[in-house]
CSV table of C-alpha atoms in Angstrom, one decimal:
chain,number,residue,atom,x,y,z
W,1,UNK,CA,2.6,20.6,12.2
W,2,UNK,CA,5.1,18.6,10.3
W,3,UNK,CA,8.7,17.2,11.0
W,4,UNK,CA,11.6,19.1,11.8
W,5,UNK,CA,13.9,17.2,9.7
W,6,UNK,CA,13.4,14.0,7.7
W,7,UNK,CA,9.9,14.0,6.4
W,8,UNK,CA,10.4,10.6,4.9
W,9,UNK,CA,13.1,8.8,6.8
W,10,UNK,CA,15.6,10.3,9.2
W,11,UNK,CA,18.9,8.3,10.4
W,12,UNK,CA,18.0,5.2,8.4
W,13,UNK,CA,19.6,3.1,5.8
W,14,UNK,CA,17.2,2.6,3.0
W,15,UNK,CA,17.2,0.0,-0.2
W,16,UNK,CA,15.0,0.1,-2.8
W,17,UNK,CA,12.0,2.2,-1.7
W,18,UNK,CA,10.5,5.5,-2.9
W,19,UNK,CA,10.0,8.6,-1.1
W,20,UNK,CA,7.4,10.3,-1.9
W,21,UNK,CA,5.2,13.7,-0.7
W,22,UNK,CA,6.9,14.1,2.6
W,23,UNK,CA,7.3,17.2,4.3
W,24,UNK,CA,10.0,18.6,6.9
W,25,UNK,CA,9.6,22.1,8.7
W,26,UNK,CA,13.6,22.8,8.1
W,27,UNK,CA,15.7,20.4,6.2
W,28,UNK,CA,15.1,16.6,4.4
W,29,UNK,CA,12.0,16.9,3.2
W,30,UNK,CA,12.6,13.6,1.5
W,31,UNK,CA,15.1,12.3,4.1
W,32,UNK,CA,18.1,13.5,6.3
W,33,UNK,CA,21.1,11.7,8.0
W,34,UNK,CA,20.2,8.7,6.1
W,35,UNK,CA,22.0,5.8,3.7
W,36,UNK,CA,20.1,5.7,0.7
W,37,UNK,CA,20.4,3.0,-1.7
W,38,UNK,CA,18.7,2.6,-5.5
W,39,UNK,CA,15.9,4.9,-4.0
W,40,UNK,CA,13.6,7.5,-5.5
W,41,UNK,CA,13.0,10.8,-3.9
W,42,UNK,CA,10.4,12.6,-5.9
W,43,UNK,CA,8.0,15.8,-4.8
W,44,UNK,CA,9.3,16.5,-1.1
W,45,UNK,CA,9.3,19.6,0.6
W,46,UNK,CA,11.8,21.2,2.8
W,47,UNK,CA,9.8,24.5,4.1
W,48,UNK,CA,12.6,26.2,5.9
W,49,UNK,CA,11.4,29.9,6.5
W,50,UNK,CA,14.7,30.9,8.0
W,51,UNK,CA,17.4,30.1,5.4
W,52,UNK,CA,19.6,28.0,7.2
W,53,UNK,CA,18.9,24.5,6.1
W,54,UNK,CA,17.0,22.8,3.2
W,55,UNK,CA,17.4,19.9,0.7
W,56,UNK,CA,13.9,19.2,-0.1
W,57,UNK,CA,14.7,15.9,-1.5
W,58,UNK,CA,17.5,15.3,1.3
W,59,UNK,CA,20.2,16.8,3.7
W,60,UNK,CA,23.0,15.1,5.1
W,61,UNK,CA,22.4,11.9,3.4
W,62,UNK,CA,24.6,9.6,1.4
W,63,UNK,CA,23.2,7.9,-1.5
W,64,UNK,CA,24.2,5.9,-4.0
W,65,UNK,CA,22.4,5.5,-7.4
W,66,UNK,CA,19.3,7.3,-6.8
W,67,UNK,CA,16.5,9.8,-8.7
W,68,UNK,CA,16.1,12.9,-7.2
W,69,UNK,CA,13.4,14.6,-8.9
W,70,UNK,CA,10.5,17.4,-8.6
W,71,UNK,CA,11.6,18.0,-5.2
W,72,UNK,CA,11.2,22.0,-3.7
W,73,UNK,CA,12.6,23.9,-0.6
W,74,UNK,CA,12.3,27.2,0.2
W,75,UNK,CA,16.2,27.8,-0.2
W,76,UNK,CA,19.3,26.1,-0.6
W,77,UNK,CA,19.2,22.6,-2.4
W,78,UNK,CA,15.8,21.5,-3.6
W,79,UNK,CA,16.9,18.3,-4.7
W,80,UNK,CA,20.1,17.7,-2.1
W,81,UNK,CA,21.7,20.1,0.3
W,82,UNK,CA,24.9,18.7,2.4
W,83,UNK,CA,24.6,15.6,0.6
W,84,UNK,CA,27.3,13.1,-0.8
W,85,UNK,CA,25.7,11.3,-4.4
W,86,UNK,CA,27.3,8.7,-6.4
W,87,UNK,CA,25.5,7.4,-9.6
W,88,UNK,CA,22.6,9.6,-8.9
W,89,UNK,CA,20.4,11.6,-11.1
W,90,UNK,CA,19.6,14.7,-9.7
W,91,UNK,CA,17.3,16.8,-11.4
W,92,UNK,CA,14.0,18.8,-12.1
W,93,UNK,CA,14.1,20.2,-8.6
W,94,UNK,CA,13.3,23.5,-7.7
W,95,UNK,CA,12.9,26.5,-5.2
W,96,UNK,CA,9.6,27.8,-4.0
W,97,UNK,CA,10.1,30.8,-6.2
W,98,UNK,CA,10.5,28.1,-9.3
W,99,UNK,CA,14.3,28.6,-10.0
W,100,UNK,CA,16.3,25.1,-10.4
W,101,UNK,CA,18.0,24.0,-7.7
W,102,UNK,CA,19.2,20.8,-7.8
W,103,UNK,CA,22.2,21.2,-5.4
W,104,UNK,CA,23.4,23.7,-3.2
W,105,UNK,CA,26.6,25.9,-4.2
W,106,UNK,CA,28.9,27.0,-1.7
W,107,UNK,CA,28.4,26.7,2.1
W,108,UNK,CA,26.1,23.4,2.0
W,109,UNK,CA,27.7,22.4,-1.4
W,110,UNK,CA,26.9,18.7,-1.7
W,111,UNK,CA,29.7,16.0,-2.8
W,112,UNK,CA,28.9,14.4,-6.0
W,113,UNK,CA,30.7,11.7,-7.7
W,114,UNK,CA,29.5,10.6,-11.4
W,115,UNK,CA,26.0,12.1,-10.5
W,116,UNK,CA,24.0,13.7,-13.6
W,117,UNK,CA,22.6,17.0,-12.7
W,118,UNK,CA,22.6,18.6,-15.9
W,119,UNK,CA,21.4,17.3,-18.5
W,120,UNK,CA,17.4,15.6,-19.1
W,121,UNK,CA,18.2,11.9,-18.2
W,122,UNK,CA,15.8,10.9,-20.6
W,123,UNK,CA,12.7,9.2,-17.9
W,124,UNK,CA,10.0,7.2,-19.6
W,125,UNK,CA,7.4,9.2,-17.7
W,126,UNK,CA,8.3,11.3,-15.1
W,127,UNK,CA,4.6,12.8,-14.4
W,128,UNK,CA,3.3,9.7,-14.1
W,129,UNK,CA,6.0,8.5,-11.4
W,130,UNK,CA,7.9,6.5,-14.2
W,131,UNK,CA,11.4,7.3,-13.5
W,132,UNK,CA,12.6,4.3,-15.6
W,133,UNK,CA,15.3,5.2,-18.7
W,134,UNK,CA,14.7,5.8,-22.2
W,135,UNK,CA,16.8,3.7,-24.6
W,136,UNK,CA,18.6,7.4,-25.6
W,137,UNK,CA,19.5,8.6,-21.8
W,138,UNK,CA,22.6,9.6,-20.7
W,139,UNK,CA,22.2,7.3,-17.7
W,140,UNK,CA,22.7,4.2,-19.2
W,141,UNK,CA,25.9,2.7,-18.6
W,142,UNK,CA,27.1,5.6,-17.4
W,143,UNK,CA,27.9,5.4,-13.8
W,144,UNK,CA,30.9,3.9,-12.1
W,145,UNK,CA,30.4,0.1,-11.3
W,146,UNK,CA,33.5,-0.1,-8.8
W,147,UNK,CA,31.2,1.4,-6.0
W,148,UNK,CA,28.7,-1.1,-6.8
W,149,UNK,CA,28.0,-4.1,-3.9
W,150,UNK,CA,24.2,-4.7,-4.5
W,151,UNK,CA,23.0,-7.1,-6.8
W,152,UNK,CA,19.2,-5.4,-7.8
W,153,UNK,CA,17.9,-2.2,-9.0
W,154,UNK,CA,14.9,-0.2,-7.9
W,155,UNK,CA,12.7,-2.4,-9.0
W,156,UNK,CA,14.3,-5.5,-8.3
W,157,UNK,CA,16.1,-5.7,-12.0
W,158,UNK,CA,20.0,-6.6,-12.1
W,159,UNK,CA,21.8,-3.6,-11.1
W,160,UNK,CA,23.8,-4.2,-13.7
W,161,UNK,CA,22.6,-5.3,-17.3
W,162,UNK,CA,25.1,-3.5,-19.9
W,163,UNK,CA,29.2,-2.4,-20.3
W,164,UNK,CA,28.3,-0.5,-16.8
W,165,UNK,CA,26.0,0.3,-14.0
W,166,UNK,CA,23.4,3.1,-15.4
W,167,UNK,CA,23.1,6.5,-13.1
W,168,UNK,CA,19.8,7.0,-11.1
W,169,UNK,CA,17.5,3.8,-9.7
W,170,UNK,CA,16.6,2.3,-12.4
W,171,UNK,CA,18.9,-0.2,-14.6
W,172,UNK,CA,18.0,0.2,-18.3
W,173,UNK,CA,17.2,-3.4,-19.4
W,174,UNK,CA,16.7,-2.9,-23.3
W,175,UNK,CA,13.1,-2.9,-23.5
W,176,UNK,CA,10.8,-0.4,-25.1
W,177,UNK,CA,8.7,-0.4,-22.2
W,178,UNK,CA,9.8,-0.8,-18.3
W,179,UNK,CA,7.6,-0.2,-15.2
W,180,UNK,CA,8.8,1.0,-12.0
W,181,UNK,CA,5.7,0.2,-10.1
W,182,UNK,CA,7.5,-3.0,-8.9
W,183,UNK,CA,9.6,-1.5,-6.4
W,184,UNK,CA,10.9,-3.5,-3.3
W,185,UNK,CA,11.2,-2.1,0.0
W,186,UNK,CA,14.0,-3.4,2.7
W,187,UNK,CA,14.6,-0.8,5.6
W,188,UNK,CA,17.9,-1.8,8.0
């Protein structure tokens, strides 16, 4: 028996931490009603049989630069259902039935402001959990700095290093090779 809604965090305001392999019987498999900040939600599950509600990655949630990514649910919004987004990448999420889904369209439709939902945003090694930015992704410097009050990146980087804040969790720093294994986690 799993959780109704939230797998990973329900209600909570997050910085900095990754979410991942949570399950929710109905809706956030990743996380619901929550503030999510510089966070990765990757291979979550929303299971709801009944249609209704979903988001495998999260439902109901604000975030602000984050990776949603490999996330499924059984309808409506793999990667975010309900949601409001703001330099996020959402992508690679997908139903049970293997169609991409990274957002819900009409009733559920999620809010998204300068999110990247279309297009490969270029990570160094997504199957290994390496959600960092190639040096040719459409991330970088791409997002809208105005929104930006926090002062460090998933992994504890700058937040911002270039003309702009980069889209997602991770803030491109120039290197050929960045880890995100270094990720700091504050819950408030």
């Amino acid at each position: 028996v799993g959780v109704r809604h939230g797998g990973g965090a329900l209600g909570g305001t997050l910085y900095n931490c990754v979410i991942r392999g949570c399950w929710a019987e109905d809706d956030g498999g990743g996380a619901a009603g929550s503030l999510l900040y510089n966070c990765v939600i990757v291979g979550n599950t929303a299971n709801d049989v009944g249609g209704q509600f979903s988001g495998g990655g999260a439902r109901s949630c604000t975030l602000y630069n984050c990776t949603v990514y490999g996330n499924t649910a059984t309808s409506n919004g793999a990667g975010v259902d309900k949601c409001v987004a703001y330099n996020s990448i959402i992508w690679g999420n997908t139903l049970s039935d293997g169609t991409e889904a990274n957002t819900t369209t009409g009733d559920g439709a999620s809010t998204l402001y300068n999110c990247l939902t279309d297009a490969d945003p270029m990570f160094t090694d997504a199957l290994n959990y390496d959600f960092t930015l190639q040096a040719n992704s459409p991330a970088i410097d791409a997002g809208d700095s105005s929104i930006v009050t926090w002062v460090m990146d998933c992994a504890g980087n700058d937040r911002i290093m270039g003309s702009a804040v980069d889209i997602g969790a991770y803030e491109f720093d120039g290197s050929i090779a960045q880890t995100s294994d270094e990720a700091v986690f504050k819950v408030i």
